[in-house]
Amino acid sequence: MKQPMQYALHFTVALGICTLTWAVWNESYTLGTFVQGAVLSTIALLITNRYLLKARYQELFRLSPLTAIRYLLTLIVEIFRSGVHAIHVTLSGRINVGVVDLPTSITNPFHGVLVANAITLTPGTVTIDHSHGNFKVIWIECATTDPDEAAEMIKGSFERVFARDTGSIGDSGTKEDQNRPGATE
């Protein structure tokens, strides 16, 4: 009995988020807009669950509220920090554009996409490829050729957001991973 109730709760939350997004995009908060958003959101969620996903979206795209808040706060701080740095690099003429391969220990595909998007949203970097265990990034100031050092500079803070979620970070040998329950030596 708990499983159907939990599914209904998750569906209702997703429906509410999609409906609110519809109202914001339409810049209209009338009853008709909310009803239209709810109907379209219900159809979209049902089709997505039935035909597009291999498992329920609640399982594929699981993100705790605390992790979501940490991610958003980190993203906002990094956007401003990187923006100031990109302005400084541009005005000082130190532009040294390069493509770097960044190793990652993120094993959860959803978290990997969130990190890739965060890298692209921060000024001075654009993720051009994300494959298992690697991000390929265009970097406006290619300050190092060492992949591990570049990885820490570009994506370190974003990856640490997901380090506390079990099943998201693989064995990268970092101190956080070694202290994680179940980590092997």
Short mmCIF file of N, CA and C in Angstrom, two decimals:
data_model
loop_
_atom_site.label_atom_id
_atom_site.label_comp_id
_atom_site.label_asym_id
_atom_site.label_seq_id
_atom_site.Cartn_x
_atom_site.Cartn_y
_atom_site.Cartn_z
N MET A 1 0.83 -1.20 0.00
CA MET A 1 0.00 0.00 0.00
C MET A 1 0.87 1.26 0.00
N LYS A 2 2.06 1.17 0.58
CA LYS A 2 2.92 2.33 0.66
C LYS A 2 3.42 2.75 -0.72
N GLN A 3 3.71 1.79 -1.59
CA GLN A 3 4.25 2.08 -2.92
C GLN A 3 3.30 2.93 -3.76
N PRO A 4 2.00 2.58 -3.88
CA PRO A 4 1.09 3.43 -4.66
C PRO A 4 0.92 4.83 -4.06
N MET A 5 0.91 4.93 -2.74
CA MET A 5 0.79 6.24 -2.10
C MET A 5 2.02 7.09 -2.38
N GLN A 6 3.19 6.46 -2.31
CA GLN A 6 4.43 7.18 -2.58
C GLN A 6 4.47 7.64 -4.04
N TYR A 7 4.05 6.76 -4.95
CA TYR A 7 3.99 7.12 -6.37
C TYR A 7 3.04 8.30 -6.58
N ALA A 8 1.88 8.25 -5.94
CA ALA A 8 0.90 9.33 -6.08
C ALA A 8 1.47 10.65 -5.55
N LEU A 9 2.19 10.59 -4.44
CA LEU A 9 2.79 11.79 -3.88
C LEU A 9 3.83 12.37 -4.84
N HIS A 10 4.71 11.53 -5.37
CA HIS A 10 5.74 11.98 -6.31
C HIS A 10 5.10 12.55 -7.58
N PHE A 11 4.06 11.88 -8.06
CA PHE A 11 3.37 12.34 -9.27
C PHE A 11 2.74 13.70 -9.02
N THR A 12 2.13 13.87 -7.85
CA THR A 12 1.48 15.14 -7.51
C THR A 12 2.50 16.27 -7.40
N VAL A 13 3.64 15.99 -6.79
CA VAL A 13 4.70 17.01 -6.69
C VAL A 13 5.19 17.40 -8.08
N ALA A 14 5.47 16.41 -8.92
CA ALA A 14 5.92 16.69 -10.29
C ALA A 14 4.85 17.45 -11.06
N LEU A 15 3.61 17.08 -10.88
CA LEU A 15 2.50 17.76 -11.54
C LEU A 15 2.44 19.23 -11.10
N GLY A 16 2.60 19.46 -9.82
CA GLY A 16 2.59 20.83 -9.30
C GLY A 16 3.73 21.67 -9.85
N ILE A 17 4.92 21.08 -9.91
CA ILE A 17 6.08 21.80 -10.44
C ILE A 17 5.89 22.12 -11.92
N CYS A 18 5.43 21.15 -12.68
CA CYS A 18 5.20 21.36 -14.12
C CYS A 18 4.10 22.39 -14.36
N THR A 19 3.04 22.34 -13.57
CA THR A 19 1.93 23.29 -13.72
C THR A 19 2.40 24.70 -13.39
N LEU A 20 3.15 24.84 -12.32
CA LEU A 20 3.69 26.16 -11.95
C LEU A 20 4.64 26.68 -13.03
N THR A 21 5.46 25.80 -13.57
CA THR A 21 6.37 26.19 -14.65
C THR A 21 5.57 26.66 -15.86
N TRP A 22 4.49 25.98 -16.19
CA TRP A 22 3.63 26.38 -17.30
C TRP A 22 3.07 27.79 -17.08
N ALA A 23 2.62 28.06 -15.86
CA ALA A 23 2.06 29.38 -15.55
C ALA A 23 3.14 30.47 -15.66
N VAL A 24 4.33 30.17 -15.16
CA VAL A 24 5.43 31.15 -15.24
C VAL A 24 5.80 31.41 -16.69
N TRP A 25 5.93 30.37 -17.49
CA TRP A 25 6.28 30.54 -18.91
C TRP A 25 5.22 31.33 -19.67
N ASN A 26 3.96 31.16 -19.29
CA ASN A 26 2.88 31.89 -19.95
C ASN A 26 2.65 33.27 -19.34
N GLU A 27 3.32 33.56 -18.26
CA GLU A 27 3.19 34.83 -17.55
C GLU A 27 1.72 35.15 -17.26
N SER A 28 1.00 34.12 -16.88
CA SER A 28 -0.42 34.26 -16.56
C SER A 28 -0.74 33.34 -15.38
N TYR A 29 -1.42 33.89 -14.40
CA TYR A 29 -1.71 33.12 -13.19
C TYR A 29 -3.22 33.01 -12.97
N THR A 30 -3.96 32.87 -14.06
CA THR A 30 -5.41 32.72 -13.97
C THR A 30 -5.74 31.24 -13.75
N LEU A 31 -6.97 31.01 -13.34
CA LEU A 31 -7.43 29.64 -13.13
C LEU A 31 -7.32 28.83 -14.42
N GLY A 32 -7.67 29.44 -15.53
CA GLY A 32 -7.60 28.75 -16.83
C GLY A 32 -6.18 28.31 -17.17
N THR A 33 -5.20 29.16 -16.87
CA THR A 33 -3.81 28.81 -17.14
C THR A 33 -3.37 27.63 -16.29
N PHE A 34 -3.78 27.64 -15.01
CA PHE A 34 -3.41 26.54 -14.13
C PHE A 34 -4.09 25.23 -14.54
N VAL A 35 -5.34 25.30 -14.95
CA VAL A 35 -6.05 24.09 -15.41
C VAL A 35 -5.39 23.57 -16.68
N GLN A 36 -5.11 24.46 -17.62
CA GLN A 36 -4.43 24.06 -18.86
C GLN A 36 -3.07 23.45 -18.54
N GLY A 37 -2.32 24.06 -17.64
CA GLY A 37 -1.01 23.53 -17.25
C GLY A 37 -1.12 22.17 -16.59
N ALA A 38 -2.13 21.99 -15.75
CA ALA A 38 -2.32 20.70 -15.07
C ALA A 38 -2.67 19.60 -16.06
N VAL A 39 -3.54 19.90 -17.01
CA VAL A 39 -3.93 18.90 -18.01
C VAL A 39 -2.73 18.52 -18.88
N LEU A 40 -2.03 19.52 -19.40
CA LEU A 40 -0.86 19.24 -20.25
C LEU A 40 0.25 18.54 -19.47
N SER A 41 0.44 18.93 -18.22
CA SER A 41 1.46 18.29 -17.38
C SER A 41 1.12 16.84 -17.11
N THR A 42 -0.15 16.56 -16.84
CA THR A 42 -0.58 15.18 -16.62
C THR A 42 -0.31 14.32 -17.85
N ILE A 43 -0.68 14.84 -19.01
CA ILE A 43 -0.44 14.10 -20.26
C ILE A 43 1.05 13.87 -20.46
N ALA A 44 1.85 14.92 -20.27
CA ALA A 44 3.30 14.80 -20.46
C ALA A 44 3.92 13.80 -19.50
N LEU A 45 3.51 13.84 -18.23
CA LEU A 45 4.07 12.91 -17.24
C LEU A 45 3.66 11.47 -17.54
N LEU A 46 2.41 11.26 -17.92
CA LEU A 46 1.95 9.90 -18.22
C LEU A 46 2.66 9.33 -19.45
N ILE A 47 2.79 10.13 -20.50
CA ILE A 47 3.49 9.66 -21.70
C ILE A 47 4.96 9.40 -21.40
N THR A 48 5.57 10.31 -20.66
CA THR A 48 6.99 10.14 -20.31
C THR A 48 7.20 8.87 -19.51
N ASN A 49 6.37 8.66 -18.48
CA ASN A 49 6.52 7.45 -17.66
C ASN A 49 6.26 6.18 -18.44
N ARG A 50 5.28 6.21 -19.31
CA ARG A 50 4.86 4.99 -20.02
C ARG A 50 5.77 4.63 -21.19
N TYR A 51 6.20 5.63 -21.97
CA TYR A 51 6.86 5.32 -23.24
C TYR A 51 8.33 5.76 -23.34
N LEU A 52 8.76 6.72 -22.57
CA LEU A 52 10.10 7.26 -22.77
C LEU A 52 11.15 6.79 -21.77
N LEU A 53 10.75 6.51 -20.56
CA LEU A 53 11.71 6.15 -19.52
C LEU A 53 11.76 4.64 -19.32
N LYS A 54 12.96 4.16 -18.98
CA LYS A 54 13.12 2.73 -18.72
C LYS A 54 12.68 2.36 -17.31
N ALA A 55 12.63 3.34 -16.43
CA ALA A 55 12.15 3.15 -15.06
C ALA A 55 11.36 4.41 -14.70
N ARG A 56 10.71 4.41 -13.56
CA ARG A 56 9.95 5.60 -13.16
C ARG A 56 10.91 6.76 -12.91
N TYR A 57 10.47 7.96 -13.27
CA TYR A 57 11.34 9.13 -13.13
C TYR A 57 11.73 9.38 -11.68
N GLN A 58 10.90 8.93 -10.73
CA GLN A 58 11.24 9.09 -9.33
C GLN A 58 12.50 8.31 -8.98
N GLU A 59 12.74 7.22 -9.67
CA GLU A 59 13.94 6.42 -9.42
C GLU A 59 15.12 6.94 -10.23
N LEU A 60 14.87 7.37 -11.46
CA LEU A 60 15.95 7.83 -12.34
C LEU A 60 16.49 9.20 -11.95
N PHE A 61 15.62 10.08 -11.52
CA PHE A 61 16.01 11.47 -11.27
C PHE A 61 15.84 11.84 -9.81
N ARG A 62 16.31 10.98 -8.94
CA ARG A 62 16.18 11.20 -7.50
C ARG A 62 17.19 12.25 -7.05
N LEU A 63 16.70 13.26 -6.34
CA LEU A 63 17.54 14.32 -5.80
C LEU A 63 16.90 14.80 -4.52
N SER A 64 17.61 14.67 -3.42
CA SER A 64 17.04 15.07 -2.14
C SER A 64 16.91 16.59 -2.10
N PRO A 65 15.96 17.10 -1.34
CA PRO A 65 15.79 18.56 -1.25
C PRO A 65 17.05 19.26 -0.74
N LEU A 66 17.74 18.65 0.22
CA LEU A 66 18.97 19.26 0.74
C LEU A 66 20.05 19.34 -0.33
N THR A 67 20.18 18.28 -1.12
CA THR A 67 21.16 18.28 -2.21
C THR A 67 20.78 19.31 -3.26
N ALA A 68 19.49 19.43 -3.57
CA ALA A 68 19.04 20.42 -4.55
C ALA A 68 19.36 21.84 -4.08
N ILE A 69 19.15 22.11 -2.80
CA ILE A 69 19.45 23.43 -2.26
C ILE A 69 20.96 23.69 -2.30
N ARG A 70 21.76 22.69 -1.89
CA ARG A 70 23.22 22.84 -1.95
C ARG A 70 23.68 23.09 -3.38
N TYR A 71 23.10 22.35 -4.33
CA TYR A 71 23.45 22.50 -5.74
C TYR A 71 23.14 23.92 -6.23
N LEU A 72 21.94 24.41 -5.95
CA LEU A 72 21.55 25.74 -6.40
C LEU A 72 22.40 26.83 -5.78
N LEU A 73 22.68 26.72 -4.48
CA LEU A 73 23.53 27.72 -3.83
C LEU A 73 24.94 27.71 -4.39
N THR A 74 25.50 26.51 -4.58
CA THR A 74 26.83 26.39 -5.17
C THR A 74 26.85 26.96 -6.58
N LEU A 75 25.82 26.66 -7.35
CA LEU A 75 25.73 27.15 -8.72
C LEU A 75 25.70 28.68 -8.76
N ILE A 76 24.89 29.30 -7.92
CA ILE A 76 24.80 30.76 -7.89
C ILE A 76 26.13 31.38 -7.51
N VAL A 77 26.77 30.85 -6.47
CA VAL A 77 28.08 31.38 -6.04
C VAL A 77 29.11 31.23 -7.16
N GLU A 78 29.15 30.06 -7.79
CA GLU A 78 30.14 29.81 -8.84
C GLU A 78 29.88 30.64 -10.09
N ILE A 79 28.62 30.91 -10.41
CA ILE A 79 28.32 31.77 -11.56
C ILE A 79 28.88 33.17 -11.32
N PHE A 80 28.66 33.72 -10.14
CA PHE A 80 29.18 35.05 -9.85
C PHE A 80 30.71 35.05 -9.78
N ARG A 81 31.28 34.06 -9.10
CA ARG A 81 32.73 33.99 -8.97
C ARG A 81 33.39 33.83 -10.34
N SER A 82 32.86 32.94 -11.15
CA SER A 82 33.42 32.71 -12.48
C SER A 82 33.19 33.90 -13.40
N GLY A 83 32.08 34.58 -13.22
CA GLY A 83 31.80 35.77 -14.03
C GLY A 83 32.82 36.86 -13.79
N VAL A 84 33.12 37.12 -12.53
CA VAL A 84 34.13 38.12 -12.19
C VAL A 84 35.49 37.70 -12.75
N HIS A 85 35.82 36.43 -12.60
CA HIS A 85 37.10 35.92 -13.11
C HIS A 85 37.17 36.01 -14.64
N ALA A 86 36.08 35.68 -15.33
CA ALA A 86 36.06 35.75 -16.79
C ALA A 86 36.22 37.19 -17.28
N ILE A 87 35.61 38.13 -16.58
CA ILE A 87 35.78 39.55 -16.93
C ILE A 87 37.24 39.95 -16.77
N HIS A 88 37.85 39.54 -15.65
CA HIS A 88 39.26 39.86 -15.40
C HIS A 88 40.17 39.27 -16.48
N VAL A 89 39.94 38.01 -16.82
CA VAL A 89 40.75 37.34 -17.85
C VAL A 89 40.59 38.03 -19.20
N THR A 90 39.36 38.39 -19.53
CA THR A 90 39.09 39.03 -20.81
C THR A 90 39.72 40.42 -20.89
N LEU A 91 39.54 41.22 -19.84
CA LEU A 91 40.08 42.58 -19.86
C LEU A 91 41.61 42.61 -19.78
N SER A 92 42.20 41.62 -19.13
CA SER A 92 43.66 41.59 -19.01
C SER A 92 44.31 40.95 -20.24
N GLY A 93 43.52 40.39 -21.13
CA GLY A 93 44.06 39.79 -22.35
C GLY A 93 44.74 38.45 -22.13
N ARG A 94 44.44 37.79 -21.04
CA ARG A 94 45.07 36.49 -20.74
C ARG A 94 44.24 35.33 -21.26
N ILE A 95 43.50 35.53 -22.31
CA ILE A 95 42.67 34.46 -22.85
C ILE A 95 43.56 33.39 -23.47
N ASN A 96 43.41 32.18 -22.98
CA ASN A 96 44.17 31.03 -23.46
C ASN A 96 43.18 29.87 -23.60
N VAL A 97 42.38 29.90 -24.63
CA VAL A 97 41.30 28.93 -24.80
C VAL A 97 41.88 27.55 -25.10
N GLY A 98 41.34 26.56 -24.43
CA GLY A 98 41.76 25.19 -24.67
C GLY A 98 40.63 24.22 -24.36
N VAL A 99 40.79 23.02 -24.85
CA VAL A 99 39.83 21.94 -24.56
C VAL A 99 40.51 20.99 -23.60
N VAL A 100 39.86 20.72 -22.48
CA VAL A 100 40.44 19.84 -21.47
C VAL A 100 39.50 18.67 -21.21
N ASP A 101 40.09 17.52 -20.90
CA ASP A 101 39.35 16.34 -20.47
C ASP A 101 39.42 16.28 -18.96
N LEU A 102 38.26 16.25 -18.32
CA LEU A 102 38.19 16.24 -16.87
C LEU A 102 37.69 14.89 -16.40
N PRO A 103 38.51 14.16 -15.65
CA PRO A 103 38.02 12.89 -15.11
C PRO A 103 36.98 13.15 -14.02
N THR A 104 36.01 12.27 -13.93
CA THR A 104 34.99 12.39 -12.89
C THR A 104 34.73 11.03 -12.28
N SER A 105 34.35 11.05 -11.03
CA SER A 105 34.00 9.80 -10.36
C SER A 105 32.49 9.69 -10.15
N ILE A 106 31.74 10.57 -10.76
CA ILE A 106 30.28 10.52 -10.66
C ILE A 106 29.77 9.33 -11.45
N THR A 107 28.99 8.48 -10.80
CA THR A 107 28.44 7.30 -11.46
C THR A 107 26.96 7.45 -11.78
N ASN A 108 26.27 8.35 -11.10
CA ASN A 108 24.86 8.58 -11.34
C ASN A 108 24.72 9.47 -12.58
N PRO A 109 24.07 8.98 -13.65
CA PRO A 109 23.96 9.77 -14.89
C PRO A 109 23.26 11.11 -14.69
N PHE A 110 22.24 11.15 -13.86
CA PHE A 110 21.51 12.39 -13.61
C PHE A 110 22.41 13.42 -12.94
N HIS A 111 23.17 13.01 -11.95
CA HIS A 111 24.10 13.93 -11.29
C HIS A 111 25.19 14.39 -12.25
N GLY A 112 25.63 13.48 -13.12
CA GLY A 112 26.62 13.86 -14.13
C GLY A 112 26.11 14.94 -15.06
N VAL A 113 24.85 14.83 -15.46
CA VAL A 113 24.25 15.85 -16.33
C VAL A 113 24.12 17.17 -15.58
N LEU A 114 23.76 17.12 -14.30
CA LEU A 114 23.66 18.35 -13.51
C LEU A 114 25.02 19.04 -13.40
N VAL A 115 26.08 18.27 -13.19
CA VAL A 115 27.43 18.85 -13.13
C VAL A 115 27.82 19.43 -14.49
N ALA A 116 27.54 18.70 -15.57
CA ALA A 116 27.85 19.19 -16.92
C ALA A 116 27.11 20.50 -17.21
N ASN A 117 25.85 20.57 -16.83
CA ASN A 117 25.08 21.80 -17.03
C ASN A 117 25.64 22.94 -16.18
N ALA A 118 26.04 22.64 -14.95
CA ALA A 118 26.60 23.67 -14.08
C ALA A 118 27.90 24.21 -14.66
N ILE A 119 28.73 23.33 -15.21
CA ILE A 119 29.98 23.78 -15.84
C ILE A 119 29.66 24.73 -16.99
N THR A 120 28.66 24.40 -17.79
CA THR A 120 28.30 25.24 -18.93
C THR A 120 27.68 26.57 -18.48
N LEU A 121 26.94 26.56 -17.39
CA LEU A 121 26.30 27.79 -16.91
C LEU A 121 27.30 28.77 -16.31
N THR A 122 28.44 28.30 -15.85
CA THR A 122 29.43 29.21 -15.28
C THR A 122 30.22 29.86 -16.41
N PRO A 123 30.40 31.17 -16.37
CA PRO A 123 31.13 31.87 -17.43
C PRO A 123 32.57 31.35 -17.56
N GLY A 124 33.01 31.19 -18.80
CA GLY A 124 34.38 30.78 -19.07
C GLY A 124 34.54 29.31 -19.37
N THR A 125 33.48 28.52 -19.23
CA THR A 125 33.57 27.08 -19.51
C THR A 125 32.30 26.61 -20.23
N VAL A 126 32.48 25.65 -21.12
CA VAL A 126 31.35 25.03 -21.82
C VAL A 126 31.63 23.54 -21.92
N THR A 127 30.71 22.73 -21.43
CA THR A 127 30.85 21.28 -21.56
C THR A 127 30.42 20.88 -22.97
N ILE A 128 31.33 20.21 -23.70
CA ILE A 128 30.99 19.80 -25.07
C ILE A 128 30.75 18.31 -25.17
N ASP A 129 31.12 17.55 -24.14
CA ASP A 129 30.85 16.11 -24.14
C ASP A 129 30.88 15.60 -22.72
N HIS A 130 29.98 14.67 -22.44
CA HIS A 130 29.96 14.00 -21.14
C HIS A 130 29.78 12.52 -21.39
N SER A 131 30.82 11.78 -21.13
CA SER A 131 30.73 10.33 -21.23
C SER A 131 31.11 9.76 -19.87
N HIS A 132 30.89 8.47 -19.70
CA HIS A 132 31.15 7.84 -18.41
C HIS A 132 32.59 8.11 -17.96
N GLY A 133 32.73 8.77 -16.84
CA GLY A 133 34.04 9.02 -16.26
C GLY A 133 34.80 10.19 -16.84
N ASN A 134 34.16 11.02 -17.69
CA ASN A 134 34.90 12.09 -18.33
C ASN A 134 33.98 13.21 -18.81
N PHE A 135 34.43 14.44 -18.60
CA PHE A 135 33.81 15.62 -19.19
C PHE A 135 34.83 16.23 -20.15
N LYS A 136 34.40 16.66 -21.32
CA LYS A 136 35.26 17.41 -22.24
C LYS A 136 34.74 18.84 -22.22
N VAL A 137 35.63 19.78 -21.85
CA VAL A 137 35.22 21.16 -21.59
C VAL A 137 36.09 22.13 -22.37
N ILE A 138 35.46 23.14 -22.97
CA ILE A 138 36.19 24.28 -23.53
C ILE A 138 36.37 25.27 -22.38
N TRP A 139 37.61 25.70 -22.18
CA TRP A 139 37.95 26.54 -21.04
C TRP A 139 38.59 27.82 -21.55
N ILE A 140 38.10 28.97 -21.12
CA ILE A 140 38.59 30.25 -21.61
C ILE A 140 40.01 30.55 -21.11
N GLU A 141 40.36 30.02 -19.95
CA GLU A 141 41.70 30.22 -19.40
C GLU A 141 42.28 28.85 -19.06
N CYS A 142 42.87 28.23 -20.03
CA CYS A 142 43.44 26.90 -19.85
C CYS A 142 44.73 27.04 -19.03
N ALA A 143 44.57 27.12 -17.71
CA ALA A 143 45.68 27.44 -16.82
C ALA A 143 46.58 26.24 -16.54
N THR A 144 46.13 25.04 -16.81
CA THR A 144 46.93 23.86 -16.54
C THR A 144 46.59 22.77 -17.56
N THR A 145 47.55 21.90 -17.78
CA THR A 145 47.29 20.75 -18.66
C THR A 145 47.06 19.48 -17.85
N ASP A 146 47.25 19.56 -16.54
CA ASP A 146 47.01 18.41 -15.67
C ASP A 146 45.50 18.19 -15.52
N PRO A 147 44.98 17.05 -15.97
CA PRO A 147 43.53 16.82 -15.92
C PRO A 147 42.94 16.89 -14.51
N ASP A 148 43.66 16.35 -13.52
CA ASP A 148 43.12 16.36 -12.16
C ASP A 148 43.06 17.77 -11.59
N GLU A 149 44.11 18.56 -11.84
CA GLU A 149 44.13 19.94 -11.36
C GLU A 149 43.05 20.77 -12.06
N ALA A 150 42.92 20.59 -13.36
CA ALA A 150 41.88 21.30 -14.12
C ALA A 150 40.49 20.88 -13.63
N ALA A 151 40.33 19.60 -13.35
CA ALA A 151 39.03 19.11 -12.87
C ALA A 151 38.65 19.78 -11.56
N GLU A 152 39.60 19.90 -10.65
CA GLU A 152 39.32 20.53 -9.36
C GLU A 152 38.97 22.01 -9.56
N MET A 153 39.68 22.68 -10.45
CA MET A 153 39.44 24.10 -10.69
C MET A 153 38.07 24.33 -11.33
N ILE A 154 37.67 23.47 -12.24
CA ILE A 154 36.45 23.71 -13.02
C ILE A 154 35.21 23.11 -12.37
N LYS A 155 35.28 21.88 -11.89
CA LYS A 155 34.07 21.20 -11.44
C LYS A 155 34.12 20.71 -10.01
N GLY A 156 35.19 20.98 -9.31
CA GLY A 156 35.36 20.44 -7.96
C GLY A 156 34.22 20.75 -7.02
N SER A 157 33.79 22.01 -6.99
CA SER A 157 32.72 22.38 -6.05
C SER A 157 31.39 21.73 -6.41
N PHE A 158 31.13 21.56 -7.70
CA PHE A 158 29.87 20.93 -8.12
C PHE A 158 29.86 19.44 -7.79
N GLU A 159 30.99 18.80 -8.02
CA GLU A 159 31.06 17.36 -7.75
C GLU A 159 30.94 17.08 -6.25
N ARG A 160 31.49 17.96 -5.43
CA ARG A 160 31.40 17.77 -3.97
C ARG A 160 29.96 17.86 -3.47
N VAL A 161 29.11 18.59 -4.17
CA VAL A 161 27.70 18.68 -3.78
C VAL A 161 27.07 17.30 -3.75
N PHE A 162 27.44 16.46 -4.73
CA PHE A 162 26.85 15.13 -4.84
C PHE A 162 27.66 14.06 -4.12
N ALA A 163 28.78 14.42 -3.53
CA ALA A 163 29.63 13.44 -2.85
C ALA A 163 28.93 12.82 -1.64
N ARG A 164 28.00 13.54 -1.05
CA ARG A 164 27.31 13.03 0.14
C ARG A 164 26.19 12.07 -0.22
N ASP A 165 25.74 12.11 -1.47
CA ASP A 165 24.69 11.18 -1.92
C ASP A 165 25.31 9.84 -2.22
N THR A 166 24.84 8.81 -1.58
CA THR A 166 25.37 7.48 -1.86
C THR A 166 24.98 7.06 -3.25
N GLY A 167 25.86 6.37 -3.92
CA GLY A 167 25.60 5.89 -5.26
C GLY A 167 25.87 6.91 -6.34
N SER A 168 26.30 8.12 -5.96
CA SER A 168 26.55 9.14 -6.96
C SER A 168 28.02 9.23 -7.33
N ILE A 169 28.88 9.08 -6.34
CA ILE A 169 30.32 9.21 -6.56
C ILE A 169 30.96 7.85 -6.41
N GLY A 170 31.75 7.49 -7.38
CA GLY A 170 32.46 6.22 -7.34
C GLY A 170 33.74 6.35 -6.54
N ASP A 171 34.55 5.34 -6.55
CA ASP A 171 35.79 5.33 -5.80
C ASP A 171 36.84 6.14 -6.55
N SER A 172 36.97 7.41 -6.16
CA SER A 172 37.96 8.26 -6.81
C SER A 172 39.21 8.40 -5.97
N GLY A 173 39.20 7.78 -4.79
CA GLY A 173 40.37 7.85 -3.94
C GLY A 173 40.42 9.12 -3.11
N THR A 174 39.39 9.95 -3.14
CA THR A 174 39.41 11.16 -2.35
C THR A 174 39.13 10.82 -0.89
N LYS A 175 39.50 11.75 -0.03
CA LYS A 175 39.30 11.54 1.39
C LYS A 175 37.82 11.32 1.70
N GLU A 176 36.94 12.06 1.03
CA GLU A 176 35.51 11.89 1.26
C GLU A 176 35.06 10.49 0.89
N ASP A 177 35.59 9.96 -0.21
CA ASP A 177 35.22 8.61 -0.63
C ASP A 177 35.75 7.57 0.33
N GLN A 178 36.94 7.79 0.87
CA GLN A 178 37.53 6.81 1.78
C GLN A 178 36.78 6.78 3.10
N ASN A 179 36.18 7.90 3.50
CA ASN A 179 35.43 7.94 4.75
C ASN A 179 33.98 7.50 4.57
N ARG A 180 33.57 7.29 3.34
CA ARG A 180 32.20 6.89 3.05
C ARG A 180 31.99 5.46 3.54
N PRO A 181 30.85 5.17 4.18
CA PRO A 181 30.59 3.80 4.62
C PRO A 181 30.60 2.86 3.42
N GLY A 182 31.27 1.74 3.58
CA GLY A 182 31.33 0.74 2.53
C GLY A 182 32.47 0.95 1.55
N ALA A 183 33.27 2.01 1.75
CA ALA A 183 34.39 2.24 0.84
C ALA A 183 35.48 1.23 1.12
N THR A 184 36.14 0.78 0.07
CA THR A 184 37.22 -0.19 0.22
C THR A 184 38.55 0.52 0.22
N GLU A 185 39.53 -0.11 0.80
CA GLU A 185 40.86 0.49 0.84
C GLU A 185 41.74 -0.03 -0.25
#
